[in-house]
XYZ file of C-alpha atoms in Angstrom:
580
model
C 17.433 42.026 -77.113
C 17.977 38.919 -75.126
C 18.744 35.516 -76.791
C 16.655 32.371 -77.058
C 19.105 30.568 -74.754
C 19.452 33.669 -71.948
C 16.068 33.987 -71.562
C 15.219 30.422 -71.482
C 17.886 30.338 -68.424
C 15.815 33.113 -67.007
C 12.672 31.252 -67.204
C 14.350 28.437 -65.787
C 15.885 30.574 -62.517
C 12.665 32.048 -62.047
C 11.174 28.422 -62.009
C 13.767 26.703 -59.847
C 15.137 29.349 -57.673
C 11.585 29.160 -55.212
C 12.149 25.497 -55.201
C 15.707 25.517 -54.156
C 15.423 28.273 -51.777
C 12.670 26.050 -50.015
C 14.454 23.433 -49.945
C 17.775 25.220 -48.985
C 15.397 27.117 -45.924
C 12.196 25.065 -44.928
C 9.775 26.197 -42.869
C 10.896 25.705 -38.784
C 8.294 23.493 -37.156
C 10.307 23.298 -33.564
C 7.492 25.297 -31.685
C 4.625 23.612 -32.938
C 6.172 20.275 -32.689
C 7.029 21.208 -28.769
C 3.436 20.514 -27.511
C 2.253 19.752 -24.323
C 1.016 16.199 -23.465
C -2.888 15.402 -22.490
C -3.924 12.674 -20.638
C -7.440 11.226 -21.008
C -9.655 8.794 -19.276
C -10.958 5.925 -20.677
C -13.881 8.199 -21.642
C -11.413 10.892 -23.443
C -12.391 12.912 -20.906
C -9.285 15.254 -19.634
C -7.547 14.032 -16.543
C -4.224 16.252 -16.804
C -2.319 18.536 -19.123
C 1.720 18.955 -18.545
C 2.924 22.057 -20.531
C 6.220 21.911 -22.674
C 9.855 22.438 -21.306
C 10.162 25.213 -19.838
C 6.362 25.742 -18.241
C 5.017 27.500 -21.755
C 1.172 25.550 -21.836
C 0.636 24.868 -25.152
C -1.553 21.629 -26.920
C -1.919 20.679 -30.501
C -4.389 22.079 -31.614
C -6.959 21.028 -34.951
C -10.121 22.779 -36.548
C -11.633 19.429 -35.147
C -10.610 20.338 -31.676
C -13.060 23.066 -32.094
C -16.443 24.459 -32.392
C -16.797 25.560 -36.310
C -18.431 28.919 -35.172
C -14.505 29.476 -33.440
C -12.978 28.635 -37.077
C -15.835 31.083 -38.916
C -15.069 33.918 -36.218
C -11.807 33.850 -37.261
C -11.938 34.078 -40.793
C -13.942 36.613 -40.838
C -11.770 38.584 -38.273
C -8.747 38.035 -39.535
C -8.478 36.929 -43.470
C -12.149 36.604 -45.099
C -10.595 35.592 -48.001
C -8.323 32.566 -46.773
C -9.846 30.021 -48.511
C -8.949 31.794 -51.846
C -5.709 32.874 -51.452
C -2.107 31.536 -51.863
C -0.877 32.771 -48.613
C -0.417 36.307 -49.494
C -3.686 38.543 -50.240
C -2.948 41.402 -52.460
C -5.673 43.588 -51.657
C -5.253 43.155 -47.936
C -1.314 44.069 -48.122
C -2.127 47.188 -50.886
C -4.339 48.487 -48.269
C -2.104 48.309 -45.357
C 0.913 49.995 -47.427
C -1.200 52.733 -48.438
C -2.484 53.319 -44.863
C 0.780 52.916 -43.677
C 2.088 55.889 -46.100
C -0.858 57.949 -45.080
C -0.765 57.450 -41.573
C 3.260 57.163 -41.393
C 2.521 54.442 -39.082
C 1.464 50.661 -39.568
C -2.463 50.969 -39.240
C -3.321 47.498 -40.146
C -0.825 44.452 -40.460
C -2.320 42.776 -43.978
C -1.365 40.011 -42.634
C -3.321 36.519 -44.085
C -3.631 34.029 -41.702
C -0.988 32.146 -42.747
C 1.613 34.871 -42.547
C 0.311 34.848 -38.934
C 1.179 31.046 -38.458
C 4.528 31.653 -40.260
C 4.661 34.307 -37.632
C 4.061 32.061 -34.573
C 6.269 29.630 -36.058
C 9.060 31.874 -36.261
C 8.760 35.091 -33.937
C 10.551 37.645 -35.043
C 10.345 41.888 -34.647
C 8.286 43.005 -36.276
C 10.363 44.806 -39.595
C 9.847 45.205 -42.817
C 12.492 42.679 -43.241
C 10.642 40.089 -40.933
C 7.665 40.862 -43.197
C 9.139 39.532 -46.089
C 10.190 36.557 -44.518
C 6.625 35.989 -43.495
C 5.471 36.327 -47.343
C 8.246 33.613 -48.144
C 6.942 31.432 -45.342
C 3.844 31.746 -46.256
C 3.736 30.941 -49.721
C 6.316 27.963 -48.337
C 3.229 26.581 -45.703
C 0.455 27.002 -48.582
C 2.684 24.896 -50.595
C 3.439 21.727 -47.741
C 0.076 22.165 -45.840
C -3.793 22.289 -46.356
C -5.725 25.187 -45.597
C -6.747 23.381 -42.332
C -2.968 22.343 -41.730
C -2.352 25.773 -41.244
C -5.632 26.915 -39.390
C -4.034 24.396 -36.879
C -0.560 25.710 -36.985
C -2.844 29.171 -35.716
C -4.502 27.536 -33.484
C -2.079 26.077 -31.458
C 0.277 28.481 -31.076
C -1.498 31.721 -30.950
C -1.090 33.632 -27.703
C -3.439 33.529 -24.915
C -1.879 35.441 -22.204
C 0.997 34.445 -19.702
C 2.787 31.558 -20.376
C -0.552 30.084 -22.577
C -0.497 29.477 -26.266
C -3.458 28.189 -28.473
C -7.193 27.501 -27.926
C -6.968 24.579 -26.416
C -5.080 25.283 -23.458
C -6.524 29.436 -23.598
C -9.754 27.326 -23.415
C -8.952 25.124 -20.253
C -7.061 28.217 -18.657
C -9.779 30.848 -19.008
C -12.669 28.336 -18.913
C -12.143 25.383 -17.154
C -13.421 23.000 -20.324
C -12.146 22.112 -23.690
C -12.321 23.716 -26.692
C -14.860 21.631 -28.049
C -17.173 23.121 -25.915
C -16.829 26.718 -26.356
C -19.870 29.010 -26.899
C -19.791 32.080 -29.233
C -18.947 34.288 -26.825
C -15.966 32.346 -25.508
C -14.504 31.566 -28.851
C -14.863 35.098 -30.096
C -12.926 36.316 -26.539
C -10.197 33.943 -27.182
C -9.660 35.080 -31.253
C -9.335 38.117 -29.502
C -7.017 37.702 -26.828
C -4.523 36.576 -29.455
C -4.090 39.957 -30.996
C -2.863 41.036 -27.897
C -2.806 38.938 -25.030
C -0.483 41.258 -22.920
C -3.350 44.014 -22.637
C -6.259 41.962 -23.645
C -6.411 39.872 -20.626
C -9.508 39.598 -19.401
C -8.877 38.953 -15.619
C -6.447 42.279 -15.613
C -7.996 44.180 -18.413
C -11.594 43.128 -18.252
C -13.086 46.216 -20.211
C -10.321 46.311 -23.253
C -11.003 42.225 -23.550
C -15.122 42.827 -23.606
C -14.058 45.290 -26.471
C -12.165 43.318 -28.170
C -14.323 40.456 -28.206
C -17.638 42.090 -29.342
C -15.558 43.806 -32.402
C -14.743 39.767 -33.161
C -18.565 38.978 -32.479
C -19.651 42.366 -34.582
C -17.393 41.242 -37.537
C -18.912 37.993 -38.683
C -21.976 39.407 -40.290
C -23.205 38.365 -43.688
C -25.126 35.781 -45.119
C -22.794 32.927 -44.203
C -22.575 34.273 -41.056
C -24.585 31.668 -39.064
C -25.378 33.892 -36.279
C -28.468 35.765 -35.990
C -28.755 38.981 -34.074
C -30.265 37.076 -30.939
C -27.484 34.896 -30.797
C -24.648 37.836 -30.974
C -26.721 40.423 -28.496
C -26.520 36.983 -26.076
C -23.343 36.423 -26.777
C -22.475 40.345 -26.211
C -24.230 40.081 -22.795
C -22.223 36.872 -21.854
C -19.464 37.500 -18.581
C -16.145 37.750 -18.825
C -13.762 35.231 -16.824
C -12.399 37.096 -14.308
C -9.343 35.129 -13.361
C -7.477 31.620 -14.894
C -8.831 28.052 -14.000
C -6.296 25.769 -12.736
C -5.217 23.240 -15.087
C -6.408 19.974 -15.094
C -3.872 17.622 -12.864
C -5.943 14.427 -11.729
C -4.049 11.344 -11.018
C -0.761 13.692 -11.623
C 2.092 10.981 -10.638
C 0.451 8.272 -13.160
C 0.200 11.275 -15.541
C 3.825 12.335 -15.333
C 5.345 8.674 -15.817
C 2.734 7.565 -18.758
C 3.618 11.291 -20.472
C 7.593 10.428 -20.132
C 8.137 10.225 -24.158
C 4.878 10.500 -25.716
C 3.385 13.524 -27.762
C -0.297 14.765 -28.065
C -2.425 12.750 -25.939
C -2.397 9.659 -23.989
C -5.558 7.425 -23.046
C -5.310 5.473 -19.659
C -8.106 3.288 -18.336
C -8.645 5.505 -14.808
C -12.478 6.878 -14.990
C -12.039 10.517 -14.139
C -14.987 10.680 -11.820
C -13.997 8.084 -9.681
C -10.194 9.461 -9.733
C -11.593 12.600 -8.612
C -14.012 11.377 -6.085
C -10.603 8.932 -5.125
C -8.488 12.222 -4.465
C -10.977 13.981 -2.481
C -11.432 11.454 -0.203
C -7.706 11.095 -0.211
C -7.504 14.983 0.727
C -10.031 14.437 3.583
C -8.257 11.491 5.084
C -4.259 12.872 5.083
C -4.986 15.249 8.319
C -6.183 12.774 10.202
C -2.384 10.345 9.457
C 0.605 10.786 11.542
C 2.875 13.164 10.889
C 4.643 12.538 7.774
C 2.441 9.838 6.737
C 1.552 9.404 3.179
C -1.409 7.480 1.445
C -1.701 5.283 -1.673
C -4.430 4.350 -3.239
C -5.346 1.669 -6.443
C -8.273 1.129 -7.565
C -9.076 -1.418 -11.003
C -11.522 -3.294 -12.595
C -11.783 -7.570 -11.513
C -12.528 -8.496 -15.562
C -10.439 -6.441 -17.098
C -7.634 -5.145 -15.205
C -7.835 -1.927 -15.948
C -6.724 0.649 -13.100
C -9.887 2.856 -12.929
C -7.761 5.246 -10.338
C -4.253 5.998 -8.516
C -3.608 7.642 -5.963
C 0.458 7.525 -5.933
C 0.623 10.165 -2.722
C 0.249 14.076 -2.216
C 1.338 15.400 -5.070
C 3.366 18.237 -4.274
C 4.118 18.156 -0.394
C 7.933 17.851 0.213
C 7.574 16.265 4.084
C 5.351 13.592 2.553
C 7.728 12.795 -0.322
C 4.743 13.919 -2.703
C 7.041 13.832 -5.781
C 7.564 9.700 -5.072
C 4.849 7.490 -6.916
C 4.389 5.391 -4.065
C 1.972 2.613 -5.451
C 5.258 1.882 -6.855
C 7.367 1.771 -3.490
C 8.741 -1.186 -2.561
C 7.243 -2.130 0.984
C 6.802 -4.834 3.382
C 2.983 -6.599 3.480
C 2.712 -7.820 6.680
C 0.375 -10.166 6.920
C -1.665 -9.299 3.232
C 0.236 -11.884 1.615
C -1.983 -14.710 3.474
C -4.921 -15.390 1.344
C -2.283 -16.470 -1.568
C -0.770 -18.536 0.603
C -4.229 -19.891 2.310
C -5.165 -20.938 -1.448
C -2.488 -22.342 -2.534
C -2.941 -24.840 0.879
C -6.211 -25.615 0.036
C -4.847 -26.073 -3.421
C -2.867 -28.949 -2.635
C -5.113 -30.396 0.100
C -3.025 -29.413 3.645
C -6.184 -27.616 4.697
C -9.686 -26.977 3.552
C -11.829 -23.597 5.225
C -13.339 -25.986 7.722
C -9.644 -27.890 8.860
C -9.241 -27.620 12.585
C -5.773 -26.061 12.993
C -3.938 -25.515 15.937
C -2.604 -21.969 16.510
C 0.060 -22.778 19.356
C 3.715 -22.000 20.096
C 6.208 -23.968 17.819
C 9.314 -23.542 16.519
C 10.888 -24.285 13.275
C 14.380 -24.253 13.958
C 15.307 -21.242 15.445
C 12.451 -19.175 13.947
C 9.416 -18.993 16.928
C 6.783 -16.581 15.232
C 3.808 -15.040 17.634
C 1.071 -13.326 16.859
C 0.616 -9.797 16.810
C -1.366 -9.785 20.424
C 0.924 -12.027 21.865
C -1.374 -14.763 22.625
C -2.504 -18.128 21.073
C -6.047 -18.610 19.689
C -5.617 -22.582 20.013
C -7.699 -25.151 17.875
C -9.336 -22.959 15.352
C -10.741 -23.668 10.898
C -8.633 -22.547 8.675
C -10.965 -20.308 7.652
C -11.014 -18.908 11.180
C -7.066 -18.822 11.121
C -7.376 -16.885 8.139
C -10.031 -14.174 9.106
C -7.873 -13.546 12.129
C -4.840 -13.210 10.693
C -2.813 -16.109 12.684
C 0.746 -16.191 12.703
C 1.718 -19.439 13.563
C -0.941 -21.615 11.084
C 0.404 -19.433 8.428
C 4.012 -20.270 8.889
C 3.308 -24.092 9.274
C 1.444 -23.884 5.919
C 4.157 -21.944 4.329
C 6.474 -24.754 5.743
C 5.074 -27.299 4.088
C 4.469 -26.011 0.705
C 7.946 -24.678 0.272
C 9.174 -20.569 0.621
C 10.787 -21.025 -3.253
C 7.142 -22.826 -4.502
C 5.261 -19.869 -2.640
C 7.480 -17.591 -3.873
C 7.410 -18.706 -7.610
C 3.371 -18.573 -7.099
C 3.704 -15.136 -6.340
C 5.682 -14.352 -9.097
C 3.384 -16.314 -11.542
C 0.345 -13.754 -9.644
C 2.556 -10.496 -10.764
C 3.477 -9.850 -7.275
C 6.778 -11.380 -6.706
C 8.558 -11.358 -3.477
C 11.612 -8.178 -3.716
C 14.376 -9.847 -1.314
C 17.574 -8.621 -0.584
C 20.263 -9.248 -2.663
C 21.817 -12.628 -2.268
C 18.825 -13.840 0.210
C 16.344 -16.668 -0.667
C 12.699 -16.860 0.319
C 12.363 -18.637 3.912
C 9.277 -18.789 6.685
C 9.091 -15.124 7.524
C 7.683 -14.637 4.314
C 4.017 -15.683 5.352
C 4.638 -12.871 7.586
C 5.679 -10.555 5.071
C 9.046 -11.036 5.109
C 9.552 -9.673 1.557
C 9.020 -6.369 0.010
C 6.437 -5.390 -2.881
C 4.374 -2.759 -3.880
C 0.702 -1.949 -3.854
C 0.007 -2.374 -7.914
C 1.704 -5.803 -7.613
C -0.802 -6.353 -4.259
C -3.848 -5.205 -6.130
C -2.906 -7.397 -8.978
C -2.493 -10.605 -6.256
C -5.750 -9.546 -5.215
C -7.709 -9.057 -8.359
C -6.262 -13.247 -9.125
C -8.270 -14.484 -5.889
C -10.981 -12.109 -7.331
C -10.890 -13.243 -10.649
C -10.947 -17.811 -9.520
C -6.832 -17.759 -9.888
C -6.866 -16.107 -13.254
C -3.757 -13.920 -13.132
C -3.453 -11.271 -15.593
C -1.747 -8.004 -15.122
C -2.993 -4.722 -14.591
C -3.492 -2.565 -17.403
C -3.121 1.513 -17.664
C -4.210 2.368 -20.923
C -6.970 0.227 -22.892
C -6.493 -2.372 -25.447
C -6.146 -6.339 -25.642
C -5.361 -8.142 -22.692
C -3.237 -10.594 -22.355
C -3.915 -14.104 -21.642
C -4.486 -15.332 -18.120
C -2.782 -17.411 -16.229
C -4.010 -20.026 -13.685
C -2.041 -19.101 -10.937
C -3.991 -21.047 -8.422
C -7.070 -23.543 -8.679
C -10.589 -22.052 -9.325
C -11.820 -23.591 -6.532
C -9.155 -22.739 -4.039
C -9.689 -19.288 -4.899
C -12.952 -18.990 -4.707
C -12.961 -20.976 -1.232
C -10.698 -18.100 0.174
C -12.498 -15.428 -1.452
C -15.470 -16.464 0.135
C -13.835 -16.694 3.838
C -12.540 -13.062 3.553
C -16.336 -11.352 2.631
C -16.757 -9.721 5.756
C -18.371 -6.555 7.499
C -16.259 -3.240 7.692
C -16.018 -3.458 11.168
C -16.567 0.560 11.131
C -19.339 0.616 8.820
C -19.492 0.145 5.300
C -20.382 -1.778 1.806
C -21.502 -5.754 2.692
C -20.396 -8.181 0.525
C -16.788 -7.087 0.732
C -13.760 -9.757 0.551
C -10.827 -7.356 2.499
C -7.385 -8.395 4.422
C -5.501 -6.230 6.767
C -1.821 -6.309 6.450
C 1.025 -4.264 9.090
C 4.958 -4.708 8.785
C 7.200 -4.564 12.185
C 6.617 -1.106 13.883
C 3.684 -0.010 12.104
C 5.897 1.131 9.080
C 3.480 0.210 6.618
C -0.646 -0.325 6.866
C -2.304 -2.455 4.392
C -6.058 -2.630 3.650
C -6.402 -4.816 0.678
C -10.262 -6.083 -0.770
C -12.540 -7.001 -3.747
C -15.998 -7.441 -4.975
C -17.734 -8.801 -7.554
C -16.654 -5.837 -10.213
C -13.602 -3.655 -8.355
C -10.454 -4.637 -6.354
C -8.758 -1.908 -4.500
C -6.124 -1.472 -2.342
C -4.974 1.299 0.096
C -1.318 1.595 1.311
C -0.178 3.819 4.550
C 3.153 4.808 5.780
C 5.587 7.257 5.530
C 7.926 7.377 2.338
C 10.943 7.459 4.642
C 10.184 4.143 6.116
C 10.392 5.285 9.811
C 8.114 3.524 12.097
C 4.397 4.521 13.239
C 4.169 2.984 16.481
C 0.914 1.367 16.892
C -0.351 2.119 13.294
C -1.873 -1.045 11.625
C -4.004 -2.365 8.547
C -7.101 -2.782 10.604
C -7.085 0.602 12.376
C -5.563 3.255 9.891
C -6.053 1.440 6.229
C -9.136 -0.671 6.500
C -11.374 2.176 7.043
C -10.248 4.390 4.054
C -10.814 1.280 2.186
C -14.185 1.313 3.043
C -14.733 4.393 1.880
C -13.457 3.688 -1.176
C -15.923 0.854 -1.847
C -18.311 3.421 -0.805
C -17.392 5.311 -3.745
C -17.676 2.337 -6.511
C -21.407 0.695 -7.479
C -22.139 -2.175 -5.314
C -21.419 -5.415 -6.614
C -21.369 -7.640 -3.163
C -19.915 -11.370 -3.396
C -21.003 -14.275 -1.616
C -19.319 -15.008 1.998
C -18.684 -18.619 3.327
C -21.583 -20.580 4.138
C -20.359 -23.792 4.834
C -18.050 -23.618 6.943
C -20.309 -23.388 10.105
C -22.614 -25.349 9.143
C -20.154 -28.203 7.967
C -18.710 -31.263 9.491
C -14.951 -29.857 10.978
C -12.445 -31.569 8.470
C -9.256 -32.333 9.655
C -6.124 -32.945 7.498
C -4.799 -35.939 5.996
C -3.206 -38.456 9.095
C -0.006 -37.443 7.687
C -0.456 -33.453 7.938
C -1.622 -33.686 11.421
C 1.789 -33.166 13.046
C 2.066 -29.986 10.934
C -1.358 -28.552 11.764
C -1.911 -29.690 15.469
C 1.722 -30.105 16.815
């Protein structure tokens, strides 16, 4: 007979010990937790996917992510009574032991679905010892997670051939689309294919998968079934895919830098038709470049900032440093960095767009610049100076505002000057005598765009900051207007653009706006050796073309009054600066 007090201390260790051993052995989440990262458009439509360590893909996966008919198909395939039990089902585990002894072989697992996602969790051979375990587990996950909780620990880590796991990513491998968009027939295959994705694969073992997925499809009878016999005889009749999609990889250099550190998904502002669109035309144009000559592309919205596509390079190919991000190089602009400089002049009243400027040789001190055809256009407008890209007007303007002002401008604009180390800004920088990169371009160009405002450009959505006035509406505007020209090869009207080349053709600029979309387009090789007798106008100007081919039109007005307007001359004491 056992005492009050023993058998009280047996109730208690029964009551206790599942507690302690829980807490003494939780549940392992390391797998599920080690998800893949998704990157959406602005849309939350998918741009890339970028698998764990170690290649596996594998994305968090809810019952929200899919279709309910995908959850009901695998209830009733797996554990029709899941809803009702704790984690173990009695009946379903009597059954398999007593087949088991019968057969003197395992003839059905009994398995509930949430020993399957202690399972997954924890793979382990499959013993009556690891069977156990997966009792122990499972009780352990009915007690910390919801019934959904654990239909998503199933569905994203169950196996979907290769190196995929869950629906998600078995849906984007074997069909190209997400899971949300699964028909019967594709939801039952993939249910399937977790039972045995080595031999269930249906681009090596098309007949065994068709099998396997019409048993799923033949299972979920009933009256809560929710499929009539139409509905499963066309599912039955649907294809099977015969070989794995490609993952998704747009835009894959901004992908890989915004994934560094994040988990599940990540939203960016780029509009996934237009980043496509973007990196075909990107894949038509690199032929056509010298050899070893990469591309850049950035593309974003005049309002808002928001980069609506990036181009960063070919992903991929070694001899064009595909790897490199290179709207993030640092690089010289040539001549792009002009129009900032042309505004800020007509800012503080050394020129306005109809000034008669004189474009002849001059020194200032030692430093003689020429312009790139090594001739002198004379007595031209400032607006004139600027459309052609004069040297000589640009460094006399530059002179007299001040390299540190023009400088600090730039800086204000989010496209500071990158010197070298120790060096200060001086003349050659209206020449492009200082490195920067084509976001921090784009962003100088979407100011001009935008009447001075300078705000930064954004990659994933939310508030903006507040703007700056980086330069006077109206001298903004003025230069905007001088730079809407015709694409001198064909293309949109109503485009502002400027050309921009650095010594030796080592880097090609094509830099213009609208009334909606700035873009720019960078061309060079990574390496920084020179492409004699590349330049803005001739290899970048018409791939920017295209691109504003590819956007809706939105044209701006040009200059009107400059023709028709008295010619202004500067102030009697800016004359020796402008007409020397």
């Amino acid at each position: 007979m056992i005492r009050r007090p023993a058998l009280a201390a047996l109730v208690l260790a029964a009551i206790t010990t599942p507690f302690a051993l829980d807490r003494a052995y939780p549940p392992d989440l390391t797998r599920l937790n080690a998800a893949g990262v998704e990157i959406l458009d602005r849309e939350g439509r998918t741009l890339s996917v970028l698998p764990v360590p170690g290649g596996t893909w594998r994305l968090r996966t809810a019952t929200t992510d899919v279709p309910p008919q995908l959850v009901d198909l695998l209830i009733a395939a797996e554990d029709r009574r899941f809803r009702s039990h704790f984690g173990v089902d009695p009946v379903a585990l009597a059954r398999a032991s007593f087949q088991w002894i019968r057969a003197g072989r395992v003839v059905s697992g009994g398995s509930t679905l949430t020993m399957q996602a202690a399972r997954l969790l924890e793979p382990r051979p499959r013993t009556l010892r690891s069977k156990a375990i997966e009792i122990f587990r499972a009780f352990q996950l009915e007690a910390r997670f919801s019934k959904d909780d654990i239909l998503g620990i199933w569905l994203t880590l169950a196996p979907q051939g290769g190196n995929i796991e869950g629906i998600r990513a078995g849906s984007l491998a074997w069909f190209g689309r997400p899971a949300a968009r699964l028909d019967a027939a594709e939801s039952a295959l993939l249910v399937a294919l977790a039972r045995r994705p080595a031999t269930l694969r249906p681009d090596r073992h098309p007949e065994s998968a068709r099998a396997a997925r019409d048993a799923v499809l033949a299972r979920r009878g009933g009256p809560s079934a929710g499929m009539s016999a139409a509905d499963r005889d066309l599912a039955v009749a649907a294809a099977m895919p015969d070989r794995r999609q490609p993952m998704p990889r747009l835009a894959p250099h901004l992908s890989r830098e915004m994934a560094r550190g994040a988990a599940g998904s990540v939203t960016l502002t780029l509009d996934a038709p237009l980043q496509r669109a973007a990196e075909r035309l990107a894949a038509e144009i690199l032929p056509t470049l010298p050899d070893r000559a990469a591309l850049a592309i950035v593309v974003a919205d005049v309002a808002t900032r928001e980069v609506r596509a990036l181009i960063g390079g070919e992903w991929g190919a070694e001899s064009r440093a595909g790897a490199l991000d290179l709207t993030r190089a640092v690089r010289s602009p040539g001549s792009a960095l002009k129009p900032f400089l042309y505004a800020m002049a007509f800012e503080r009243g050394i020129a306005q767009p109809g000034t008669l400027i004189a474009d002849l040789p001059r020194h200032f001190g030692a430093y003689a610049p020429e312009n790139f055809s090594r001739d002198f256009a004379g007595r031209v407008t400032a607006a004139d100076a600027l459309r052609m890209s004069l040297n000589l007007p640009a460094v006399a303007m530059l002179d007299q505002i001040g390299a540190l002002r023009f400088a600090s401008a730039l800086k204000a604009a989010g496209a500071g000057p990158r010197l070298p180390r120790g060096a200060d800004a001086s003349l050659p920088l209206a020449l492009g005598g200082a490195g920067t990169t084509l976001r921090d371009m784009t962003a100088l160009y979407a100011t001009i765009a935008d009447h001075g405002r300078s705000v930064p450009l954004r990659l994933t959505p939310g508030v903006a900051p507040d703007a700056v006035q980086a330069v006077e509406r109206r001298a903004a505007d003025s230069v905007a207007a001088i730079l809407v020209q015709n694409f001198p090869g064909g293309g949109p009207a109503g485009v502002a653009w400027k050309t921009g080349t650095s010594w030796g053709g080592r880097d090609s600029w094509a830099m213009g706006f609208d009334a909606r979309h700035v873009a720019g387009v960078w061309i060079g090789r990574p390496d920084g050796t020179a492409m004699p007798g590349s330049t803005g106008r001739q290899a970048a100007l018409p791939v920017l073309a295209r691109v504003f081919a590819l956007l809706p039109e939105a044209p701006r007005e040009g200059l009107r009054v400059v023709a028709d307007a008295p010619r202004q001359q500067a102030p009697a004491d800016r004359l020796r600066l402008l007409f020397p």
